[in-house]
Structure formats: structure tokens, C-alpha cells
Short mmCIF file of C-alpha atoms and ligand atoms in Angstrom, two decimals:
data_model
loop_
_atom_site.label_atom_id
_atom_site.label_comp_id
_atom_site.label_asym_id
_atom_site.label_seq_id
_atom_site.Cartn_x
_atom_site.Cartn_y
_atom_site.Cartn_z
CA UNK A 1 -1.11 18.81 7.52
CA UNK A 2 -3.57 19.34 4.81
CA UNK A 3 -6.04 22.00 4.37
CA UNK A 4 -3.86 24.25 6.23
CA UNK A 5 -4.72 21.42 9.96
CA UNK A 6 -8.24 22.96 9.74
CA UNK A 7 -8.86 18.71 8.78
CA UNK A 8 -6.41 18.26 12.37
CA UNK A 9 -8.22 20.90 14.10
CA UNK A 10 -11.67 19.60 13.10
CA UNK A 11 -10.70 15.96 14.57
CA UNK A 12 -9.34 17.48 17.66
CA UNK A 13 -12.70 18.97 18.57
CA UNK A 14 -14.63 15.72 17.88
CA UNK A 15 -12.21 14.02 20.50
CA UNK A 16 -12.76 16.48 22.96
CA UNK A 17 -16.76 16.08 22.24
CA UNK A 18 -16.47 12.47 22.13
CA UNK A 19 -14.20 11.82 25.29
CA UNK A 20 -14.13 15.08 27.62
CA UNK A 21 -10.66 15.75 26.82
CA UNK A 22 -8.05 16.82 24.64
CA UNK A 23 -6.18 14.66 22.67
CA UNK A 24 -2.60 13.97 23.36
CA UNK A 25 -0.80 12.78 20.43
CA UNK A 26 -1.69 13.25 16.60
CA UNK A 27 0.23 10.32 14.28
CA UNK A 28 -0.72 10.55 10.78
CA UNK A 29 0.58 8.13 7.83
CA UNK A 30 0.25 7.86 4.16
CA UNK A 31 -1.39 5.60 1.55
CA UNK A 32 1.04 4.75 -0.61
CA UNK A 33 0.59 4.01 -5.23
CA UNK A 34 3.31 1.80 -6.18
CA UNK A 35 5.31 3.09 -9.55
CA UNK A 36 6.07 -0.26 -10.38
CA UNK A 37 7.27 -3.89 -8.81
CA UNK A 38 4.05 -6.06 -7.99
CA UNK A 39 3.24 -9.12 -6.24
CA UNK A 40 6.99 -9.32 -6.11
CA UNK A 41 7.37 -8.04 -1.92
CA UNK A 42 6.05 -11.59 -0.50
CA UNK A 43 8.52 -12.96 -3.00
CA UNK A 44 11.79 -11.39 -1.74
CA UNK A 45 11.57 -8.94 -4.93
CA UNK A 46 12.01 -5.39 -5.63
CA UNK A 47 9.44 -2.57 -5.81
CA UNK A 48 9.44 0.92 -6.15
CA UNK A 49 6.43 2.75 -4.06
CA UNK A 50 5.79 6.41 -2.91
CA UNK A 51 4.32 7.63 -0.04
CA UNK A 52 1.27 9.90 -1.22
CA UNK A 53 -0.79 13.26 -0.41
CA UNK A 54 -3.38 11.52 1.31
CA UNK A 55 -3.11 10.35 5.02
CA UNK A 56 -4.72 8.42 8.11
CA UNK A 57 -4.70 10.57 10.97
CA UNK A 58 -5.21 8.95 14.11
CA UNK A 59 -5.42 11.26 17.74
CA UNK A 60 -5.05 9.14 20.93
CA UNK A 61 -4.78 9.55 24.36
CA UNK A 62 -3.55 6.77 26.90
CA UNK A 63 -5.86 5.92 29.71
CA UNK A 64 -5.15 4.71 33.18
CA UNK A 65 -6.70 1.52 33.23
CA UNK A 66 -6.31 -1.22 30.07
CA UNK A 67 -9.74 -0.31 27.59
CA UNK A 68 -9.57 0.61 24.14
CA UNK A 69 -11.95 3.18 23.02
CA UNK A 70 -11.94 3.50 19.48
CA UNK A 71 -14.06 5.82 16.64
CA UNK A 72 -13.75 5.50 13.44
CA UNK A 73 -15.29 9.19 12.83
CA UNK A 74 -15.12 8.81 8.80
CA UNK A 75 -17.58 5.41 9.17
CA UNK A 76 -19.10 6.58 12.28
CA UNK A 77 -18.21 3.44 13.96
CA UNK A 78 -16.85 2.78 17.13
CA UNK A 79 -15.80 -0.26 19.16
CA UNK A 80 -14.50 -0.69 22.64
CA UNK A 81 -12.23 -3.63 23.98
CA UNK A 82 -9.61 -4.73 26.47
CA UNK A 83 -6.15 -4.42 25.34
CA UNK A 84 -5.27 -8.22 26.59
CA UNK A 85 -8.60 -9.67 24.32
CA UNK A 86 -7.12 -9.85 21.09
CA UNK A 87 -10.14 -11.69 18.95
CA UNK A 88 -10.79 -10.10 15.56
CA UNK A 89 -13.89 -9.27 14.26
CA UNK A 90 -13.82 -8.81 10.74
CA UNK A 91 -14.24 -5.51 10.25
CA UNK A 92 -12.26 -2.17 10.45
CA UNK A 93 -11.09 -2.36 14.03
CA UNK A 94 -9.29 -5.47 13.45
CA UNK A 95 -7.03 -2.71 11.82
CA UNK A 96 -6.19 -1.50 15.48
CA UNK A 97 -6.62 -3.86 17.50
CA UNK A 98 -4.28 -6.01 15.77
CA UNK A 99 -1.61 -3.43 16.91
CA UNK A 100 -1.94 -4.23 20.04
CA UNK A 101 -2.07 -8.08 19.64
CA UNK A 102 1.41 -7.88 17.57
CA UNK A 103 2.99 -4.99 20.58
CA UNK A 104 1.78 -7.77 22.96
CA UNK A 105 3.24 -10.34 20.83
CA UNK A 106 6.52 -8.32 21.20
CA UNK A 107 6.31 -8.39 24.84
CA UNK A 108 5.04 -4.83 25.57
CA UNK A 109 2.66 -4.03 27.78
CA UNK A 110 0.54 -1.33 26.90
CA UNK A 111 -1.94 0.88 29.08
CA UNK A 112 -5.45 1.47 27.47
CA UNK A 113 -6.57 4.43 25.07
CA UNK A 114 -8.75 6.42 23.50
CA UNK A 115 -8.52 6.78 20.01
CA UNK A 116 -9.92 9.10 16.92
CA UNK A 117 -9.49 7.85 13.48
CA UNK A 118 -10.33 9.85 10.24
CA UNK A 119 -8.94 9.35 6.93
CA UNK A 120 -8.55 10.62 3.38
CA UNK A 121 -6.69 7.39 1.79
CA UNK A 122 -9.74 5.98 -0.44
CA UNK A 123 -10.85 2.53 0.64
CA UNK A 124 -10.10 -0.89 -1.26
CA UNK A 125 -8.37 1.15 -3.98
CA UNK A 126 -4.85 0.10 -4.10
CA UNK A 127 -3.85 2.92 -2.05
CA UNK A 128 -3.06 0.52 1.02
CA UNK A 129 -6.16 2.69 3.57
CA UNK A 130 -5.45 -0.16 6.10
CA UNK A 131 -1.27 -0.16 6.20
CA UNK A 132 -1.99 3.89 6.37
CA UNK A 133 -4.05 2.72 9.40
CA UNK A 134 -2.01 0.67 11.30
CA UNK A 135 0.76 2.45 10.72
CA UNK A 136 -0.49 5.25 12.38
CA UNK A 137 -1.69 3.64 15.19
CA UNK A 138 1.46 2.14 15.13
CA UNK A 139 3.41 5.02 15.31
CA UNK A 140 0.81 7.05 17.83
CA UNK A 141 0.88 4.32 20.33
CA UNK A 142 4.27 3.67 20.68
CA UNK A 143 5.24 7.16 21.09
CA UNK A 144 2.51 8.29 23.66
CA UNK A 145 4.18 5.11 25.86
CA UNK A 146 7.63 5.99 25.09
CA UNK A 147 8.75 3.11 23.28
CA UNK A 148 12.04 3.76 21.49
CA UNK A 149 10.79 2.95 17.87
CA UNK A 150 10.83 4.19 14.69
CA UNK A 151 9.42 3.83 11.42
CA UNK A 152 11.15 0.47 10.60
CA UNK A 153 9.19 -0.85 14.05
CA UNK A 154 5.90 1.05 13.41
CA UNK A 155 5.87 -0.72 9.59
CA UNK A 156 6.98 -4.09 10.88
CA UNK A 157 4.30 -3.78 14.17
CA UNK A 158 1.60 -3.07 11.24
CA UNK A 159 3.10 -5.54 8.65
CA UNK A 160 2.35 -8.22 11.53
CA UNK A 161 -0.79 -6.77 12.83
CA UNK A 162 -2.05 -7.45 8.89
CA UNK A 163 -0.29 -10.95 8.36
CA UNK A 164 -1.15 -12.43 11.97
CA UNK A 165 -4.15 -10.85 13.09
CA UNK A 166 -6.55 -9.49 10.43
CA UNK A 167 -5.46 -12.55 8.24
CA UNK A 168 -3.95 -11.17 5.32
CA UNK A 169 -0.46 -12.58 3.99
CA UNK A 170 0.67 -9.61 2.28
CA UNK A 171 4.55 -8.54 2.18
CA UNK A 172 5.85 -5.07 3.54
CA UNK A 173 5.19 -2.97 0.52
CA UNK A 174 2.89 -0.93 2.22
CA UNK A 175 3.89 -0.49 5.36
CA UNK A 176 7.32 0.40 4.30
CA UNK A 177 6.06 2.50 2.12
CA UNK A 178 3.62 4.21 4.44
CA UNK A 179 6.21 4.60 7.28
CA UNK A 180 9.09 5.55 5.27
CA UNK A 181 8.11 7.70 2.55
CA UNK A 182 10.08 10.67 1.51
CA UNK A 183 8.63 13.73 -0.03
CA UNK A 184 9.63 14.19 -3.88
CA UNK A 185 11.63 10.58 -4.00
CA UNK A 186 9.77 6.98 -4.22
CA UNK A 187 11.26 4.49 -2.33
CA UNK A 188 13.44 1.33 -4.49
CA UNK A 189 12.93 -1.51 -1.68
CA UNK A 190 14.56 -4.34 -1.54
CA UNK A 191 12.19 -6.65 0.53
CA UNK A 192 14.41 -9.60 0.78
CA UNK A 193 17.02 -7.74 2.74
CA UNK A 194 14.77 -4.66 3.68
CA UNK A 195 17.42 -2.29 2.87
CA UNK A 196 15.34 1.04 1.26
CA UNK A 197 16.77 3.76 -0.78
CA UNK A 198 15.49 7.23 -1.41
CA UNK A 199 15.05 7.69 -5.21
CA UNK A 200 13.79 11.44 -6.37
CA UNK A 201 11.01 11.60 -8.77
CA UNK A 202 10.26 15.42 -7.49
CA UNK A 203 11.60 17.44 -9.99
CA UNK A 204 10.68 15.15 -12.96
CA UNK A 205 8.60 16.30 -15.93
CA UNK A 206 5.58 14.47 -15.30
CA UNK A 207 2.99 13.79 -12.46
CA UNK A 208 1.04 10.73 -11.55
CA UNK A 209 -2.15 10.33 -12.42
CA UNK A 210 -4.78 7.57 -10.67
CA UNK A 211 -7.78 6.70 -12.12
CA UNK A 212 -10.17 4.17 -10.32
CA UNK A 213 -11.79 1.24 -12.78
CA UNK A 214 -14.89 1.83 -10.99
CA UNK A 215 -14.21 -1.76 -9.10
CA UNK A 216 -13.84 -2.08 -5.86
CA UNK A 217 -10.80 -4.35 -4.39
CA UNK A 218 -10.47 -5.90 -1.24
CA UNK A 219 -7.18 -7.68 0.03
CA UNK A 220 -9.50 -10.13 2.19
CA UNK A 221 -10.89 -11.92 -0.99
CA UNK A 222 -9.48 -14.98 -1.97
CA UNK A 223 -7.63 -14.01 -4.79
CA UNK A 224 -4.38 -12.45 -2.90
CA UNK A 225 -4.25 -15.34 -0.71
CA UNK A 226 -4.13 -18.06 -3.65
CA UNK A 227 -1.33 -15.97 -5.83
CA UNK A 228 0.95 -16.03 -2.37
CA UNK A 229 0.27 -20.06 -2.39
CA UNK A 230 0.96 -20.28 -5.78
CA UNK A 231 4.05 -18.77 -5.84
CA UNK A 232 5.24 -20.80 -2.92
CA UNK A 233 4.40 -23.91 -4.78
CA UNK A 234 6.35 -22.80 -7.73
CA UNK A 235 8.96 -22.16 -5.20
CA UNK A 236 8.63 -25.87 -4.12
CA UNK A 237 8.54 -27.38 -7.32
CA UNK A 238 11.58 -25.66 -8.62
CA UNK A 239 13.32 -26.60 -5.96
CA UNK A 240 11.93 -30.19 -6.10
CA UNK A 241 13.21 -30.33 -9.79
CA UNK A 242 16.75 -29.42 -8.87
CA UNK A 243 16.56 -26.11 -10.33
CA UNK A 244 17.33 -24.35 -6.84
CA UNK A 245 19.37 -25.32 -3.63
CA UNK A 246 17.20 -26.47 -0.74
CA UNK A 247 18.35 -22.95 0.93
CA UNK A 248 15.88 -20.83 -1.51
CA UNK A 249 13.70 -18.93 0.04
CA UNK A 250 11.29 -16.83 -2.06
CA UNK A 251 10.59 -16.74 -5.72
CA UNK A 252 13.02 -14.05 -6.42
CA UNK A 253 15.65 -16.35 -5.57
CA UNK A 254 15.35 -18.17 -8.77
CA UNK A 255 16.76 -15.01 -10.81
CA UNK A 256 19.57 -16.57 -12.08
CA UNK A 257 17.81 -20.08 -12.62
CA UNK A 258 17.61 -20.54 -16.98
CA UNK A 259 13.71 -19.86 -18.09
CA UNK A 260 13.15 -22.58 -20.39
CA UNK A 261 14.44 -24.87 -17.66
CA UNK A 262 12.27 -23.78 -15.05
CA UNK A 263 9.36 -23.55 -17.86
CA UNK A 264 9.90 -27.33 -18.18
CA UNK A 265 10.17 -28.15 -15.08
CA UNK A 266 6.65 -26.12 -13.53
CA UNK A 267 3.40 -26.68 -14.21
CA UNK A 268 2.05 -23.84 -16.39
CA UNK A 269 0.26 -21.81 -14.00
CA UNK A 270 2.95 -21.69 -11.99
CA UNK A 271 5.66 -20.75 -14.39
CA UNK A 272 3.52 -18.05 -15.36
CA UNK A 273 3.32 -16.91 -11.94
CA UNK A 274 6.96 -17.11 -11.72
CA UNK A 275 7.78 -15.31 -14.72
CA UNK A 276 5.74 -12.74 -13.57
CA UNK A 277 7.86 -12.28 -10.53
CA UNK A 278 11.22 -12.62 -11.97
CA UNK A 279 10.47 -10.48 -14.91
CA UNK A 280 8.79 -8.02 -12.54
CA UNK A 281 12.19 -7.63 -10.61
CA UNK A 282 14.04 -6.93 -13.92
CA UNK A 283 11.53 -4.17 -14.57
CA UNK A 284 12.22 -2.39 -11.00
CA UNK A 285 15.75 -2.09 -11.80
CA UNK A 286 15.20 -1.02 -15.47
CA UNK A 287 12.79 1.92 -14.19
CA UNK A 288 15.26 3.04 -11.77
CA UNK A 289 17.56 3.08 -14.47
CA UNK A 290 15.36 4.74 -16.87
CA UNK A 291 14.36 7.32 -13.83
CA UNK A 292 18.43 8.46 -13.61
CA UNK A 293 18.67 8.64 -17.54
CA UNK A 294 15.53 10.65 -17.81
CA UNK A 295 14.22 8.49 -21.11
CA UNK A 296 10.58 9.29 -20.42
CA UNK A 297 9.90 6.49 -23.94
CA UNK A 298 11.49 3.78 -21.76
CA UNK A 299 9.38 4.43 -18.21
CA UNK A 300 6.44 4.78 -20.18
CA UNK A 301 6.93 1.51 -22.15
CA UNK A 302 8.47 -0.56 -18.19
CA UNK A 303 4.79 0.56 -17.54
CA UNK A 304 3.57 -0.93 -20.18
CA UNK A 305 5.32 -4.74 -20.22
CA UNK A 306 4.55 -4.53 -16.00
CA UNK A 307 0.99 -4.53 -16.99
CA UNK A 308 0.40 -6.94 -19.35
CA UNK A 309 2.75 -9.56 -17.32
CA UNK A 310 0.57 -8.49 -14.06
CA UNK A 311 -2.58 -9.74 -16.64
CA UNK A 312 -1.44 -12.52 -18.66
CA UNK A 313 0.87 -14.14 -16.49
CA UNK A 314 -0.37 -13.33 -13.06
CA UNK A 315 -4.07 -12.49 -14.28
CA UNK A 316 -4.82 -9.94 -11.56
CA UNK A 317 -6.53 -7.67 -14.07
CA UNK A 318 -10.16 -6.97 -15.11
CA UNK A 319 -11.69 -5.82 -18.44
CA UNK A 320 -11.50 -2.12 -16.82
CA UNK A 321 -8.38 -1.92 -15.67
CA UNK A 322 -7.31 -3.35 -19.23
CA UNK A 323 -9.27 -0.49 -20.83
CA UNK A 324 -7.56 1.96 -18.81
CA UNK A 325 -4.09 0.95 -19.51
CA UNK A 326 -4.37 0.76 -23.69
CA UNK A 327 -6.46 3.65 -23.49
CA UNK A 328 -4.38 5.67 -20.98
CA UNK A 329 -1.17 6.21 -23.39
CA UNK A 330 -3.07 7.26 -26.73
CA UNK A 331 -4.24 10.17 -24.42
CA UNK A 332 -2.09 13.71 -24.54
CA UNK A 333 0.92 13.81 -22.78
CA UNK A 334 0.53 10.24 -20.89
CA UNK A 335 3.75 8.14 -20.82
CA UNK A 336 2.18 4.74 -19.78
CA UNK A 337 0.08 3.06 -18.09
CA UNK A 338 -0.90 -0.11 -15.38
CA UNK A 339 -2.71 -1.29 -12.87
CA UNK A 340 -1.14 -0.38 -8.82
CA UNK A 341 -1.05 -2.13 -5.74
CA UNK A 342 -2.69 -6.03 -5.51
CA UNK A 343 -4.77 -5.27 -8.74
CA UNK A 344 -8.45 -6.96 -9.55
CA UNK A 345 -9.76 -3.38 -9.27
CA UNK A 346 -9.21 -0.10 -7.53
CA UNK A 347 -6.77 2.97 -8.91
CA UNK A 348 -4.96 2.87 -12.06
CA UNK A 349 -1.52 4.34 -11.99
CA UNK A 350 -1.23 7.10 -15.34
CA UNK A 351 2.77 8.64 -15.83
CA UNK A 352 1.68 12.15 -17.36
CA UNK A 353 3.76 15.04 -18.80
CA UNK A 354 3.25 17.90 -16.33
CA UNK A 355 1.93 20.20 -19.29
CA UNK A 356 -0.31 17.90 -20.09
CA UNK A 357 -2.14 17.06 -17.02
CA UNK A 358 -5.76 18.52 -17.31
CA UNK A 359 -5.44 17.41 -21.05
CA UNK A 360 -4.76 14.14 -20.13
CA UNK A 361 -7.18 13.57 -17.15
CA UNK A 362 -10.28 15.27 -19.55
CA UNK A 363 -9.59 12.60 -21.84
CA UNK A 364 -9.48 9.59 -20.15
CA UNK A 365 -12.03 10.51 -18.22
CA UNK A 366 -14.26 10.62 -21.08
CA UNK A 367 -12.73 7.54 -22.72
CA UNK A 368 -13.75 5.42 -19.98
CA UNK A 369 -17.77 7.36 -19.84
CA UNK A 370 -18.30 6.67 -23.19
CA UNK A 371 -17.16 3.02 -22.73
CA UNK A 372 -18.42 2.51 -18.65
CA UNK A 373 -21.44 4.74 -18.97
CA UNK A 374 -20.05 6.74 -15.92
CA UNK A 375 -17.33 9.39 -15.00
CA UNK A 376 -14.39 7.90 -13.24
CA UNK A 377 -12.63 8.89 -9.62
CA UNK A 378 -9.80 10.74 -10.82
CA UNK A 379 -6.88 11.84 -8.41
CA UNK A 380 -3.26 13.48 -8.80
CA UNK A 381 -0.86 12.25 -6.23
CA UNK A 382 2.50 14.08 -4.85
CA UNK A 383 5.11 11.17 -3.64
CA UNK A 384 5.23 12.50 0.18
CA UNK A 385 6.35 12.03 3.70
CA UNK A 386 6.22 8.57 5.57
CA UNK A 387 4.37 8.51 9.06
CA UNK A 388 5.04 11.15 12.37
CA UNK A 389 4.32 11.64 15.61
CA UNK A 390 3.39 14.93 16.76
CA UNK A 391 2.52 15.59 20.60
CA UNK A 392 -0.39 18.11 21.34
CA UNK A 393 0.03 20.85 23.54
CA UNK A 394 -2.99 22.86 24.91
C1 GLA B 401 -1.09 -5.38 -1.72
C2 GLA B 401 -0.29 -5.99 -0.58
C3 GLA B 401 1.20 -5.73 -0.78
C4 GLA B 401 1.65 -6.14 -2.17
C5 GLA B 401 0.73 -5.57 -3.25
C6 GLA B 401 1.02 -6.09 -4.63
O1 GLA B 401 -0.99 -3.99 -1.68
O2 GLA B 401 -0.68 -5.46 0.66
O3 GLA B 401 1.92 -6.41 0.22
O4 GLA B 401 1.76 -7.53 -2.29
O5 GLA B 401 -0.63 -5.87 -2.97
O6 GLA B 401 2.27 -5.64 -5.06
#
């Protein structure tokens, strides 16, 4: 664990303050920065995410009667409930107890626990804080009752605590990405069929760079929410028009459907929202492609085409993030630029040659002060491991 556990050993202490006992069970799980292939997981599409260097760590112990006990040490919140009253309440412990409204929903019945959160995944970012979240508790719950689960349940358990109890109708990027990461590789996932595979970026030349646009995102807003409807209507319509057998599902379905047919046959908006998608999915498969022929020029430039489609055609950028990503590659030793995870703010994604890193983040850094009037969050990210379970002894 980071810092050596001293972080581990730290929350371990603050449990046993804050419940007279030790903790039982430590589950930790990543944020994740997505390399490339947006919007495109509620669509059946393809992405590319890795796991980072910056976790949720949740401690928990089960309890003999049915409360939930929970702290949320970083906010210093807590909140207290019964594991049968699943009723959100719009803030961060709708993040837990919507695991146990979607292991309820699965039929298991859980005891009551006490639970210790702290995290170092930056919040409304792009770095997915909340999958890291519920993925943990995921993961720490089911273990500590002895469900036989893995990190395909724990992702799909958080996926639904998101989608059906919090509200939010996001795909499984995350949560894949959060329970599955590998160290050195990002993951190429296929989120149609589910089916994941291991791709190493480790021992590549460059690092990955995030820089935030100084805007804060949130996943709740309204935004996310219409781009998922929109895309279903476009769905709709093309298969109103003829363009696509009744049987089509998501957007990504219309791959092999002609463009200037389907551009006819949409209203505008939503063929740009559809191009988007489709063209997104081409991208994916052209990075990994680029990735196993090492041309650096062609990754760089993927990055480049994924971020103007994410702002012309599926406008989910802002005037900073914009900045960012034509400033980004006139800047030593960066390869490219764009915008990661849902985009309207939060982290910028940077590809940067490893010699050039401090280089790279000096300049940018004062780029964007002399244009924002103030120094950005800055971060370098190491594509990691996906969630675990570790059981405490004394
Ligand atoms: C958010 C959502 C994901 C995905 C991305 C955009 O992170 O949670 O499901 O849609 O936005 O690619």
C-alpha cells in the first residue's frame, strides 16, 4: 500500500478509536484515467482505461446485528443506517449504501458493519472517486461474509449500486476498470460483450501526465444523463429509418451502417453524437494498434482526433480543457493530448516522453497560469492493480 501502509496503519488506528475494535478486513480499489474510448461504454463500445496509483481504502468489520456504521474519515462525515432501509440521500453514503441495496437486490443477506473510508482518488475529477468507492466496499463486504465473488461481481455490484441507486446511468468503464486493473498494462474492454484484455503500457517510453482545468465535474449534473438519452434516440431513429435491424442494441451496433446514410437519416445533434461514438470505437482499436507498433506520432495524434470529436461532436468540453489539449502538445516531450473520463471539467490526460516529464509538467503548468491566473493540480499516474481484499490479523 502506499507510503510504505503508514496511510493503512494510520486508518487502522482511527477505527479502533472510532469503534473499540480492530478492524477486520482492509479492501482498497483504484481510480481509474481512461487512455482513450469515451462516452462509448453505455454504447456497447470499446475503451481502453488503467487502473491508477491512487486508491479508496475502505476497513470494515461485520457486526452481529443488521446497522451500518459508516465514516467517511477524509470528509469527516459519518452516517448510520439499517442494512434493509435502502433510501438514498444524496450525498456520499449513497456510495455505500447502494452496495447493499444492489447485494440485497441479488438476494444476499448481509449482517451489519462498521466501516472506515479514506481516500486519495481526487473528487469529481474524472478519476471515477465513487466507482473506487463502491468497489471497495464491494469487494470488502463480500469477502468479510464469504461470498464467492470476484472482481467481475464486485464491479458489476458497484456498476448497479451507481445506475440503480445513486441515480447515475453510467456504463462499466469504471468499475471494470477499478476492479480489474493490472499493474503496467491498461485494460482494452469490450463493454458490449465484457470480455477484457490486459494490454502493457509499462515499459513504454512515456508516462501519463493529468492536469486538472481547474473545473470541477460531477456525474450527477444533467449533462451525462442527456448524452446517454441522446444516444439512445439516435439509436431509435436509425433504426426507425431502416438503417439497423430491430435487434440493435447500442450505438456501437451501427458500425457497419454507411455515414452519409445515417447522416441523412438523423437529426443533426444526434448524428453528431453518433459519429462521435462510432468514430470513437475506430480510435480504440487504432491506439491499440499504434501501442504494439510503438509509433509514438500516431498515439499522440488518436489523442488528438478523440478530443476534438469528444468537443465538436459530443460537446463535453470547456474553454479549459480546450486550452489544455492545443497547448499540451507544443510543450517538450508531450505526445498528445485530451480530455479523460465524462469530460465538462476535471483531469486532463497528457502522453509525455519519460525524459521529458518535469520539462513538460513546468511548462504547461505555466501555460495555463499565465492564461487562468492560477497554478494547476498536476499529477503523474502509474497504470496499477485493480481492487483486493486483505484480512487483518492482530
Ligand atoms: C464517466 C462514466 C463512465 C463513462 C465515462 C465516459 O466516467 O462513469 O461510465 O461513460 O464517464 O467515457
Amino acid at each position: 500500500m502506499e507510503d510504505g501502509g503508514r496511510w493503512a496503519e494510520t486508518a487502522r488506528s482511527t477505527f479502533r478509536r472510532e469503534y473499540g475494535r480492530d478492524a477486520q478486513w482492509a479492501a482498497s480499489a483504484p481510480g481509474r484515467v481512461n487512455l482513450i474510448g469515451e462516452h462509448t461504454d453505455y454504447n456497447g463500445g470499446l475503451a481502453l482505461p488503467c487502473a491508477i496509483d491512487r486508491e479508496a481504502l475502505v476497513l470494515l468489520a461485520p457486526r452481529d446485528d443488521f446497522r451500518v456504521r459508516v465514516s467517511a474519515w477524509d470528509l469527516a462525515e459519518s452516517a448510520d443506517f439499517e442494512v434493509s432501509v435502502a433510501q438514498p440521500q444524496r450525498d456520499w453514503s449513497d456510495y455505500v449504501r447502494g452496495i447493499f441495496f444492489a447485494l440485497a437486490e441479488r438476494g444476499v443477506e448481509t449482517s451489519g458493519f462498521d466501516l472506515g473510508i479514506v481516500s486519495r482518488v481526487p473528487m469529481n475529477a474524472g478519476l471515477s472517486s465513487s466507482a473506487a468507492l463502491g468497489v471497495a466496499v464491494a469487494a470488502g463486504v463480500s469477502q468479510a461474509l464469504g461470498l464467492e465473488m470476484g472482481p467481475r461481481d464486485w464491479a458489476h455490484i458497484a456498476h448497479r449500486s451507481e445506475s440503480g441507486f445513486v441515480g447515475v446511468a453510467c456504463g462499466l468503464l469504471d468499475h471494470f476498470a477499478s476492479a480489474l486493473g493490472r499493474q503496467g498494462h491498461a485494460l482494452r474492454m469490450d463493454c458490449r460483450s465484457e470480455e477484457v484484455e490486459a494490454i502493457s503500457v509499462g515499459g513504454e517510453p512515456f508516462g501519463f501526465l493529468l492536469v486538472h482545468s481547474g473545473v470541477e465535474r460531477r456525474l450527477a449534473d444533467g449533462t451525462y444523463g442527456m448524452r446517454v438519452d441522446e444516444c439512445r434516440r439516435a439509436l431509435d431513429a436509425a433504426v426507425g429509418a431502416g438503417l439497423a435491424p430491430q435487434s440493435a442494441r447500442v450505438l456501437s451496433d451501427l458500425a457497419g451502417v454507411d455515414r452519409e446514410a445515417l447522416e441523412a437519416a438523423l437529426d443533426p445533434l444526434l448524428f453528431r453524437r453518433a459519429r462521435h461514438v462510432l468514430s470513437e470505437n475506430e480510435r480504440v482499436e487504432a491506439f491499440c494498434q499504434a501501442l504494439a507498433a510503438g509509433d509514438l506520432q500516431r498515439l499522440g495524434s488518436l489523442l488528438a482526433e478523440a478530443q476534438a470529436s469528444l468537443a465538436e461532436d459530443y460537446a463535453v468540453s470547456t474553454p479549459e480543457i480546450d486550452w489544455l489539449c492545443a497547448f499540451g502538445p507544443s510543450c517538450e516531450g508531450v505526445l498528445g493530448s485530451r480530455l479523460t473520463g465524462a469530460g465538462l471539467g476535471g483531469f486532463t490526460l497528457h502522453l509525455v516522453l519519460t525524459d521529458s516529464r518535469q520539462a513538460a509538467e513546468e511548462q504547461i503548468g505555466r501555460g495555463f497560469e499565465a492564461r487562468f491566473g492560477s497554478r494547476p493540480q498536476s499529477l503523474w499516474v502509474q497504470p496499477s492493480q485493480g481492487a483486493r481484499v486483505e484480512a487483518l490479523g492482530d
